[in-house]
Amino acid sequence: MTMLIILRIIKYDPLVILRRSFMKRIVIFTILIALALGAQESAFTLDWCIDRALEANYGLSMRREEALRSEWSFRSSLSSFMPAASTRFSWSRSGDDRVSYGETGLIVSRDHYSTGFSASQTLFSGGRNILNTKSARLARDISRENLSDREAELIYNVKGAFFSVIRSKESAENAKASLERIEDQYILVLERDRHGLADPTEITQIKVSRAQAELAVIQADNALAKAKESLAMLLSLPLDSDFDLIDSGTYADAPTLLGEQIRIALENSPQIRQAELAVKRAHLSMMSTWTQYIPGVNASYSYSWSGSQWPDDLSAFDDQASWSAGISASWTLFAGTSRIAGIQTANSQLRDAETNLKLVRQSLEGAVRDAFRRMEEARARIALADARLDDAKLNEELFSEKYGLGDCTLLELLQAELSLRQAETEAVNANFDYNIAIAELYRLTGSLEY
């Protein structure tokens, strides 16, 4: 009974109640913080998207593995400068006794043992091993440049997908705003029709406009969903991921001088460096074909032992073993037309590599010029689109008021609405094209900046 009274006192103690209330608030506050953090995690910035893609993109991971394989291939080429050595051991037992002669006389045994060791070293190969190692190093460097090029391309693709989501989101918002205006116009037409002020064709016209606006909303939502899926693929996220983007409105600075961008691209582009390394590698391959006319020199050593009994000490190996050491030289005097064909093929590949370098330089310069011009055009389009958008908004408001007063036709109002939608679309597209052109310039110049 006393314990029950104490428990009741504790249960209704103000301090206990206060502590429980405080703990409840702590729990609720923690849950709200967790929800807020979760909401922040689903809102991505451009920098976060690029970092995520560079870390988790499946295609880039495969390129990294390819670069790693080329590194090990280069290390493998160094083995041509090292000796090759091997050892062996065997044991066998026969069904009948074997008689052999040893230091202690006749030995009768069914067992047979043997062991041996051999080593060889290439002393001279006409420089073929040196050229092969240099070629493997160039192949590794080409793979690294290819990886850098893929990273720059991935950054460009992420930027394009990011800006595409922003554009699709703005287009969806504009489509919904247009539908709301059409709904208001629809109500206004019905009100005028009830008072006998509307033309019979206005009812059908506004219904068509409303249906078109509803379709535009669906199409805009689908375009937004598709753009998000494209970005999710680049980020290696599930395609049904629900996320939002934080549009800071300010991104990479716009280049100002075309000549400077061309110079940077020709100096820093991974595509140029790959082509230059390919020329060097083709030159080494051509030189390597001439080593077929040079003799090769090798050194070798071998040791072997066999017997019916395994020796008790190491001295028995020296007494009963055999060994040999020597130097050999080989020289191909005639191999038909294969060597001449190999030389001519290597020369042709070298000319192809040199021509490809010129082509890459020309194509890169043309791409930089084109991207720079598109950037300038997009910048001018932005100013024009903003002016047209302001004008279209004023016209839509003006014709909406006029139609309410009966001073214009519904067709004129719908034309003003259409002009506003077109101006909104052009403003969104101009900003998108401007950001894409800048991103392409950064990609062509080999810049990994965001």
C-alpha positions as a printed Julia matrix, in Angstrom:
450×3 Matrix{Float64}:
   0.0     0.0     0.0
   2.84    2.37    0.88
   4.61    1.56   -2.41
   1.42    2.29   -4.37
   1.09    5.69   -2.71
   4.73    6.51   -3.52
   4.21    5.58   -7.16
   1.11    7.77   -7.35
   3.03   10.66   -5.83
   5.84   10.22   -8.4
   3.29    9.94  -11.19
   1.75   13.31  -10.35
   4.97   15.0    -9.24
   5.33   18.31  -11.16
   9.08   17.74  -11.65
   8.44   14.33  -13.2
   5.76   15.77  -15.46
   8.1    18.6   -16.47
  10.9    16.16  -17.29
   8.56   14.02  -19.38
   7.29   17.08  -21.24
  10.86   18.22  -21.86
  11.82   14.78  -23.19
   8.81   14.8   -25.51
   9.89   18.16  -26.88
  13.44   16.88  -27.39
  12.14   13.86  -29.31
   9.83   15.99  -31.45
  12.61   18.49  -32.12
  14.99   15.68  -33.13
  12.41   14.26  -35.52
  11.86   17.67  -37.1
  15.61   18.18  -37.5
  15.93   14.76  -39.15
  13.07   15.55  -41.51
  14.61   18.9   -42.35
  17.98   17.3   -43.05
  16.3    14.68  -45.17
  14.57   17.4   -47.17
  17.88   19.21  -47.64
  19.57   16.03  -48.87
  16.99   15.7   -51.66
  17.77   19.19  -53.01
  20.88   19.02  -55.2
  23.19   21.81  -56.29
  25.17   21.69  -59.52
  28.44   21.19  -57.64
  26.97   18.26  -55.7
  25.69   16.65  -58.9
  29.11   16.9   -60.56
  30.91   15.51  -57.5
  28.42   12.67  -57.29
  28.81   11.82  -60.99
  32.61   11.86  -60.83
  32.45    9.51  -57.87
  29.66    7.09  -58.81
  29.03    7.22  -62.58
  29.13    3.68  -63.97
  30.68    4.61  -67.3
  33.46    6.62  -65.65
  34.19    3.73  -63.27
  34.78    1.5   -66.3
  37.18    4.08  -67.74
  39.1     4.13  -64.46
  39.44    0.35  -64.59
  40.68    0.64  -68.16
  43.31    3.17  -67.07
  44.33    0.84  -64.24
  44.76   -2.05  -66.69
  46.98    0.1   -68.9
  49.12    0.91  -65.86
  49.64   -2.77  -65.13
  50.3    -3.45  -68.8
  53.11   -0.9   -68.65
  54.55   -2.53  -65.54
  54.35   -5.89  -67.26
  56.51   -4.58  -70.11
  59.35   -4.01  -67.63
  59.69   -7.79  -67.23
  61.61   -7.92  -70.53
  64.58   -6.41  -68.68
  64.47   -9.03  -65.92
  65.68  -12.63  -65.94
  63.27  -15.53  -66.17
  63.82  -18.34  -63.65
  61.99  -21.58  -62.87
  62.46  -24.68  -60.74
  60.98  -28.15  -60.83
  60.67  -31.25  -58.64
  59.23  -34.68  -59.4
  58.8   -38.03  -57.66
  57.55  -41.32  -59.06
  57.24  -44.95  -57.91
  57.22  -47.98  -60.2
  55.67  -51.39  -59.68
  59.03  -53.19  -59.97
  62.36  -52.63  -58.3
  64.85  -50.44  -60.11
  68.59  -51.01  -59.89
  70.87  -47.98  -60.08
  74.48  -47.31  -59.17
  75.36  -44.75  -56.56
  78.29  -43.76  -54.37
  77.55  -46.61  -51.95
  77.25  -49.17  -54.74
  74.15  -50.74  -56.21
  70.85  -49.24  -55.08
  67.59  -51.11  -55.37
  64.54  -48.85  -55.12
  61.13  -48.32  -56.65
  61.33  -44.55  -56.12
  62.77  -41.97  -58.47
  63.47  -38.32  -57.62
  64.47  -35.41  -59.82
  64.86  -31.67  -59.39
  66.21  -28.82  -61.42
  66.59  -25.1   -61.91
  66.86  -22.95  -65.04
  67.29  -19.26  -65.76
  67.59  -17.09  -68.85
  68.26  -13.44  -69.57
  67.96  -11.39  -72.75
  71.24   -9.55  -73.16
  70.46   -7.74  -76.41
  67.37   -7.52  -78.58
  68.23   -4.65  -80.85
  66.37   -2.2   -78.6
  63.04   -3.95  -79.1
  62.4    -4.28  -75.36
  63.17   -0.59  -74.8
  60.83    0.47  -77.59
  58.09   -1.85  -76.33
  58.36   -0.39  -72.84
  58.17    3.17  -74.16
  55.16    2.19  -76.27
  53.46    0.69  -73.2
  54.16    3.89  -71.27
  52.58    5.96  -74.05
  49.58    3.62  -74.1
  49.2     4.21  -70.35
  49.42    7.98  -70.84
  46.85    7.82  -73.65
  44.5     5.91  -71.35
  44.96    8.56  -68.66
  44.2    11.34  -71.13
  41.17    9.4   -72.27
  40.02    9.24  -68.65
  40.51   13.01  -68.29
  38.53   13.56  -71.48
  35.72   11.34  -70.19
  35.66   13.27  -66.91
  35.35   16.56  -68.81
  32.64   15.04  -70.99
  30.78   13.75  -67.94
  30.9    17.18  -66.3
  29.49   18.68  -69.5
  26.73   16.06  -69.65
  25.82   16.62  -65.99
  25.62   20.36  -66.6
  23.41   19.76  -69.62
  21.12   17.43  -67.66
  21.04   19.83  -64.69
  20.11   22.82  -66.85
  17.59   20.66  -68.71
  15.82   19.9   -65.43
  15.82   23.6   -64.55
  14.4    24.45  -67.97
  11.76   21.73  -67.77
  10.77   22.86  -64.28
  10.35   26.47  -65.41
   8.43   25.32  -68.48
   6.11   23.24  -66.29
   5.5    26.22  -64.0
   4.78   28.45  -66.99
   2.4    25.86  -68.44
   0.47   25.66  -65.17
   0.33   29.46  -64.92
  -0.98   29.6   -68.49
  -3.64   27.02  -67.64
  -4.74   29.14  -64.68
  -5.08   32.18  -66.95
  -7.05   30.13  -69.48
  -9.34   28.93  -66.68
 -10.0    32.53  -65.66
 -10.7    33.39  -69.28
 -13.01   30.37  -69.55
 -15.03   31.57  -66.55
 -15.18   35.06  -68.06
 -16.46   33.71  -71.39
 -19.16   31.68  -69.63
 -20.21   34.75  -67.65
 -20.45   36.81  -70.83
 -22.4    34.01  -72.49
 -24.97   34.0   -69.67
 -25.57   37.68  -70.33
 -25.78   37.11  -74.07
 -22.6    39.08  -74.76
 -20.38   36.25  -76.06
 -20.17   35.18  -79.66
 -21.17   31.5   -80.19
 -17.71   30.7   -81.53
 -16.07   32.02  -78.38
 -17.32   29.03  -76.37
 -15.67   26.55  -78.73
 -12.52   28.65  -78.98
 -12.01   28.83  -75.22
 -12.7    25.1   -74.84
 -10.03   24.32  -77.42
  -7.6    26.69  -75.7
  -8.27   25.09  -72.31
  -7.73   21.59  -73.74
  -4.48   22.73  -75.33
  -3.34   24.26  -72.04
  -4.15   21.03  -70.17
  -2.18   19.04  -72.73
   0.72   21.47  -72.42
   0.8    20.88  -68.65
   0.92   17.11  -69.14
   3.67   17.41  -71.74
   5.67   19.75  -69.52
   5.37   17.39  -66.53
   6.48   14.46  -68.7
   9.44   16.45  -70.01
  10.42   17.29  -66.42
  10.2    13.64  -65.37
  12.31   12.57  -68.34
  14.92   15.25  -67.61
  15.15   14.1   -64.0
  15.59   10.5   -65.12
  18.42   11.52  -67.44
  20.17   13.32  -64.6
  19.59   10.37  -62.24
  21.25    8.04  -64.75
  24.36   10.22  -64.84
  24.43   10.3   -61.03
  23.91    6.51  -60.81
  20.72    7.04  -58.8
  17.47    5.07  -59.11
  15.38    6.46  -61.96
  12.41    6.98  -59.63
  14.45    9.14  -57.23
  12.49   12.12  -55.94
  14.72   15.17  -55.77
  14.75   18.87  -56.44
  17.5    21.13  -57.74
  18.82   24.33  -56.23
  19.19   26.87  -59.02
  21.74   29.42  -57.83
  21.35   31.41  -61.05
  25.13   32.01  -61.26
  27.48   29.45  -62.72
  30.79   29.47  -64.58
  32.03   32.81  -65.86
  31.52   33.42  -69.56
  34.73   33.52  -71.64
  35.36   36.88  -73.29
  38.08   36.35  -75.94
  37.67   33.79  -78.72
  41.39   33.67  -79.55
  42.26   32.96  -75.93
  39.76   30.08  -75.79
  41.21   28.55  -78.97
  44.74   28.78  -77.56
  43.72   27.15  -74.27
  41.85   24.39  -76.08
  44.79   23.55  -78.35
  47.14   23.48  -75.35
  45.05   21.75  -72.7
  42.45   19.61  -74.45
  42.82   15.89  -73.58
  41.8    15.1   -77.15
  44.85   16.96  -78.49
  47.15   15.28  -75.98
  45.76   11.87  -76.9
  46.4    12.52  -80.59
  49.94   13.77  -79.88
  50.73   10.69  -77.8
  49.3     8.48  -80.54
  51.77   10.04  -83.01
  54.68    9.3   -80.67
  53.51    5.74  -80.19
  53.14    5.19  -83.94
  56.7     6.49  -84.39
  57.98    3.98  -81.82
  56.06    1.21  -83.56
  57.73    2.14  -86.84
  61.18    2.06  -85.2
  60.39   -1.3   -83.6
  59.8    -2.91  -86.99
  63.41   -2.16  -87.98
  64.71   -4.17  -85.0
  63.7    -7.32  -86.88
  66.93   -6.91  -88.87
  69.09   -6.87  -85.72
  70.31  -10.11  -84.04
  69.34  -11.06  -80.51
  71.6   -12.4   -77.76
  70.45  -14.48  -74.77
  72.18  -16.06  -71.77
  70.94  -19.24  -70.1
  71.77  -21.53  -67.19
  70.29  -24.9   -66.19
  70.85  -27.36  -63.34
  69.34  -30.83  -62.89
  69.61  -33.79  -60.52
  67.94  -37.2   -60.45
  68.32  -40.36  -58.36
  66.63  -43.24  -56.63
  67.23  -41.86  -53.13
  66.85  -38.32  -51.86
  70.29  -37.1   -50.73
  71.01  -36.78  -47.04
  73.11  -33.62  -47.49
  73.63  -30.91  -50.07
  77.0   -32.23  -51.21
  75.28  -35.14  -52.94
  73.53  -32.66  -55.23
  76.91  -31.37  -56.41
  78.34  -34.86  -56.98
  75.4   -36.32  -58.91
  73.97  -33.21  -60.64
  74.56  -31.79  -64.07
  74.52  -28.17  -65.14
  75.09  -26.03  -68.18
  75.53  -22.35  -68.96
  75.83  -20.56  -72.25
  75.16  -17.65  -74.52
  73.17  -17.91  -77.74
  72.63  -15.53  -80.61
  69.95  -15.58  -83.29
  69.6   -13.57  -86.45
  66.79  -13.8   -88.96
  68.45  -13.6   -92.37
  65.36  -13.98  -94.52
  61.66  -13.94  -93.68
  60.09  -13.35  -97.04
  58.29  -10.04  -97.38
  56.86   -9.96  -93.84
  59.44   -7.53  -92.47
  59.12   -5.14  -95.39
  55.33   -5.29  -95.12
  55.54   -4.6   -91.38
  57.72   -1.53  -91.98
  55.4    -0.15  -94.65
  52.35   -0.78  -92.45
  53.99    1.03  -89.53
  54.87    3.99  -91.78
  51.26    4.15  -92.97
  49.98    4.08  -89.38
  52.38    6.9   -88.5
  51.06    9.03  -91.36
  47.49    8.28  -90.23
  48.32    9.36  -86.68
  49.87   12.62  -87.9
  46.86   13.31  -90.13
  44.5    12.53  -87.25
  46.34   15.04  -85.05
  45.78   17.76  -87.66
  42.14   16.75  -87.98
  41.59   16.83  -84.21
  43.17   20.28  -83.99
  41.0    21.59  -86.81
  37.81   20.02  -85.44
  38.51   21.29  -81.94
  39.11   24.84  -83.14
  35.91   24.72  -85.18
  33.94   23.44  -82.19
  35.33   26.23  -79.97
  34.43   28.87  -82.54
  30.91   27.46  -82.9
  30.32   27.26  -79.13
  31.64   30.8   -78.64
  29.3    32.18  -81.32
  26.34   30.32  -79.84
  27.19   31.77  -76.43
  27.19   35.31  -77.82
  23.93   34.71  -79.68
  22.3    33.24  -76.58
  23.41   36.23  -74.51
  21.74   38.57  -77.01
  18.67   36.32  -77.1
  18.34   36.59  -73.33
  18.12   40.39  -73.51
  15.63   40.2   -76.38
  13.57   37.48  -74.67
  13.34   39.49  -71.44
  12.09   42.53  -73.35
   9.56   40.44  -75.28
   8.4    38.77  -72.08
   7.73   42.11  -70.39
   5.86   43.3   -73.48
   3.84   40.07  -73.72
   2.82   40.28  -70.06
   1.57   43.83  -70.49
  -0.32   42.89  -73.66
  -1.97   39.9   -71.99
  -3.09   42.03  -69.04
  -4.3    44.77  -71.39
  -6.33   42.45  -73.63
  -7.72   40.65  -70.61
  -9.08   43.95  -69.3
 -10.35   44.93  -72.76
 -12.16   41.63  -73.18
 -13.82   42.07  -69.82
 -15.05   45.46  -71.0
 -16.07   44.12  -74.4
 -13.48   46.21  -76.28
 -11.75   43.25  -78.01
 -12.55   39.78  -79.25
 -11.67   36.52  -77.58
  -9.4    35.71  -80.5
  -7.29   38.79  -79.74
  -7.1    37.77  -76.07
  -6.05   34.22  -76.97
  -3.44   35.6   -79.36
  -2.03   37.7   -76.52
  -1.96   34.59  -74.33
  -0.15   32.65  -77.05
   2.41   35.43  -77.43
   3.01   35.35  -73.68
   3.56   31.56  -73.74
   5.99   31.9   -76.63
   7.88   34.69  -74.86
   8.15   32.59  -71.69
   9.42   29.61  -73.67
  11.99   31.71  -75.52
  13.25   33.22  -72.26
  13.71   29.77  -70.73
  15.41   28.38  -73.85
  17.74   31.37  -74.21
  19.04   30.92  -70.66
  19.43   27.18  -71.23
  21.35   27.65  -74.5
  23.6    30.26  -72.88
  24.58   27.98  -70.0
  25.08   25.02  -72.35
  27.35   27.03  -74.65
  29.53   28.09  -71.71
  29.64   24.5   -70.43
  30.72   23.29  -73.87
  33.53   25.85  -73.99
  34.79   24.61  -70.64
  34.59   21.04  -71.88
  36.46   21.79  -75.13
  39.24   23.62  -73.32
  39.8    20.63  -71.04
  38.75   22.5   -67.93
  37.4    20.45  -65.02
  36.12   23.57  -63.25
  32.42   23.68  -62.48
